GROMACS .gro file of C-alpha atoms in nm:
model
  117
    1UNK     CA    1 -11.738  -3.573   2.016
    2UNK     CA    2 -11.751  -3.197   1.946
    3UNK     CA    3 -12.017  -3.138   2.110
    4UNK     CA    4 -11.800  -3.332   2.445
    5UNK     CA    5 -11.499  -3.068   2.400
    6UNK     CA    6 -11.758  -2.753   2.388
    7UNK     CA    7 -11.918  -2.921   2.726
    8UNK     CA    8 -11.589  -2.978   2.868
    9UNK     CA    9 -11.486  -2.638   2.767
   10UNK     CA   10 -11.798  -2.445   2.871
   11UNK     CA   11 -11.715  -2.611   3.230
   12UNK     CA   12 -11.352  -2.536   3.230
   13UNK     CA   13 -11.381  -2.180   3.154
   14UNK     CA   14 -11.756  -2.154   3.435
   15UNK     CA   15 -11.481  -2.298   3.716
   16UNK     CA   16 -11.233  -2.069   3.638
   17UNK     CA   17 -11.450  -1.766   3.687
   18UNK     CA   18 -11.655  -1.940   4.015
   19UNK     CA   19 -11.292  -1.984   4.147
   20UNK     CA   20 -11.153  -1.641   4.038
   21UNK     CA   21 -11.480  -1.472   4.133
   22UNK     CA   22 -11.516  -1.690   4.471
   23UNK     CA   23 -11.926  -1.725   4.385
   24UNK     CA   24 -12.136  -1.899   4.178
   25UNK     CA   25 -12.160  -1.734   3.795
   26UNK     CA   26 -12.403  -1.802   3.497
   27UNK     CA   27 -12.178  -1.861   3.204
   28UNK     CA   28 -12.422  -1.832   2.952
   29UNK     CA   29 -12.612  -1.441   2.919
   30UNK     CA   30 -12.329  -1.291   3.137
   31UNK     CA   31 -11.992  -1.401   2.986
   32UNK     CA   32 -12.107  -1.626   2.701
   33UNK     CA   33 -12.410  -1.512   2.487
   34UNK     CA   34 -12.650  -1.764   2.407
   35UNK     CA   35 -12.600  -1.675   2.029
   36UNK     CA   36 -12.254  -1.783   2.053
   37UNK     CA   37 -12.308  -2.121   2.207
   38UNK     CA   38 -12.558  -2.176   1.961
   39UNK     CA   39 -12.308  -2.086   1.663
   40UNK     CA   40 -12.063  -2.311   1.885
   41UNK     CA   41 -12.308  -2.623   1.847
   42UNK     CA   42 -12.412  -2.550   1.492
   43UNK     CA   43 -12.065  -2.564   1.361
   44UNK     CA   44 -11.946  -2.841   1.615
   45UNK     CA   45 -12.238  -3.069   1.390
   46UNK     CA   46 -12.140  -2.936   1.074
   47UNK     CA   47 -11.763  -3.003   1.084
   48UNK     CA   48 -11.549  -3.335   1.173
   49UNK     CA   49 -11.447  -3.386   1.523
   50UNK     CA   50 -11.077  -3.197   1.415
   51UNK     CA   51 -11.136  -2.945   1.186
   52UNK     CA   52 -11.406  -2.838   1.425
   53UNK     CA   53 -11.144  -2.835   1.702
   54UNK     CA   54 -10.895  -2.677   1.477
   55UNK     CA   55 -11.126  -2.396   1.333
   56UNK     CA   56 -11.229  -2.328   1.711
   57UNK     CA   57 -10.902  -2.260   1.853
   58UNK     CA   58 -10.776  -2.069   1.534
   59UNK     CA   59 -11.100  -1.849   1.538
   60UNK     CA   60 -11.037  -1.768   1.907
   61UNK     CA   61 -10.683  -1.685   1.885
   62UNK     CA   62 -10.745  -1.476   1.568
   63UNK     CA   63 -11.041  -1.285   1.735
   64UNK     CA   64 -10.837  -1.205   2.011
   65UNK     CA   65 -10.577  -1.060   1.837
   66UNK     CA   66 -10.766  -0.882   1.616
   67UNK     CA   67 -11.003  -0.749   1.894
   68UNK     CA   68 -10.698  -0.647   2.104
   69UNK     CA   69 -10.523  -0.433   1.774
   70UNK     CA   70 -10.883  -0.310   1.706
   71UNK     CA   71 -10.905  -0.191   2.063
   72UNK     CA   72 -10.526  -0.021   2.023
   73UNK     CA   73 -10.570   0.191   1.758
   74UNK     CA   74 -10.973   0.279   1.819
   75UNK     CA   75 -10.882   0.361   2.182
   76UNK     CA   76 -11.214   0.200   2.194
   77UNK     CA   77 -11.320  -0.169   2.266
   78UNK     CA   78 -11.587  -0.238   2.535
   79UNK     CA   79 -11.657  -0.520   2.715
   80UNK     CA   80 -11.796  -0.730   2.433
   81UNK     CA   81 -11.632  -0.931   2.156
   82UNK     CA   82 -11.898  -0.999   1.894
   83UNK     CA   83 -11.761  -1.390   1.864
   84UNK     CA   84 -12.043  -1.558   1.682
   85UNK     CA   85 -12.067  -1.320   1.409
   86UNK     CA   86 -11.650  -1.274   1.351
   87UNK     CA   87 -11.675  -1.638   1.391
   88UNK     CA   88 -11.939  -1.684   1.157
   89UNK     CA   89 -11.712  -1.439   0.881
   90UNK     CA   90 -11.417  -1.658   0.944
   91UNK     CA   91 -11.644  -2.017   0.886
   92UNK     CA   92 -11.750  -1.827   0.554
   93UNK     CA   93 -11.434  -1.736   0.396
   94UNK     CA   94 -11.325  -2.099   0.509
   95UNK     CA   95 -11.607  -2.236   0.291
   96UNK     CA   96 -11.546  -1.986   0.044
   97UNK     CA   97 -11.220  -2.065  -0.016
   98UNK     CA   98 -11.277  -2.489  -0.001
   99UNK     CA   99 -11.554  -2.404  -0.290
  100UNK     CA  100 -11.329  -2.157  -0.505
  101UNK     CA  101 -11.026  -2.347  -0.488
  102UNK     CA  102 -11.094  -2.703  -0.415
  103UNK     CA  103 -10.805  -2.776  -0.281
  104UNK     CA  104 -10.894  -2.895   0.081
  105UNK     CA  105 -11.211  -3.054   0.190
  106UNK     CA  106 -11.368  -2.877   0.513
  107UNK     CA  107 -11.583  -3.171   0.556
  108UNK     CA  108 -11.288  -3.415   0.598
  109UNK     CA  109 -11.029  -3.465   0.862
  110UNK     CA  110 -10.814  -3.730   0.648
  111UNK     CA  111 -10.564  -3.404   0.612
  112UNK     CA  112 -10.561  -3.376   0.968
  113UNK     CA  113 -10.513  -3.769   1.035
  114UNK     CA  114 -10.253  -3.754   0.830
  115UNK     CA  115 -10.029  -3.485   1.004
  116UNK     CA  116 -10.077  -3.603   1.360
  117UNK     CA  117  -9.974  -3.953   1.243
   0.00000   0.00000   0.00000
């Protein structure tokens, strides 16, 4: 089911830029890098269908931010957001934290289920 939403996703975000750019693009090597997608599928099999979901969105929006204040104050920025690997940092303090403190389970969405209910 992840791996459905990064599909879905992945075509969402290639129509947007086919319609914005009015031409055919290649998502992957010129907007997306191929390490990225592959991070994207590693973690979409190594985390429940929500907390995959969850992590994904939160990542994103905290990347962005970060990226943009990073950007700000560097006067500096570029064209490139290294996502896998400030992905990757984020996924390891989340694992960090569920082994030091034990008080959430990564691997289980029953905290999840239980909110949207």
């Amino acid at each position: 089911m992840s791996l459905l939403f990064l599909v879905v996703q992945f075509a969402l975000v290639k129509l947007y830029f086919t319609l914005k750019r009015g031409k055919k693009v290649v998502l992957a090597d010129s907007l997306i890098g191929w390490g990225d997608i592959a991070f994207m599928a590693c973690t979409a099999f190594m985390l429940p269908v929500l907390t995959f979901i969850l992590f994904y969105m939160v990542s994103l929006l905290l990347i962005l931010v970060g990226w943009l204040l990073y950007a700000r104050i560097r006067k500096a920025g570029g064209n490139h957001i290294p996502l896998a690997g400030l992905q990757a940092l984020l996924l390891l303090l989340l694992l960090a934290g569920d082994w030091a403190l034990g008080c959430y389970d990564i691997y289980n969405d029953e905290l999840f289920t239980f909110l949207i209910r």
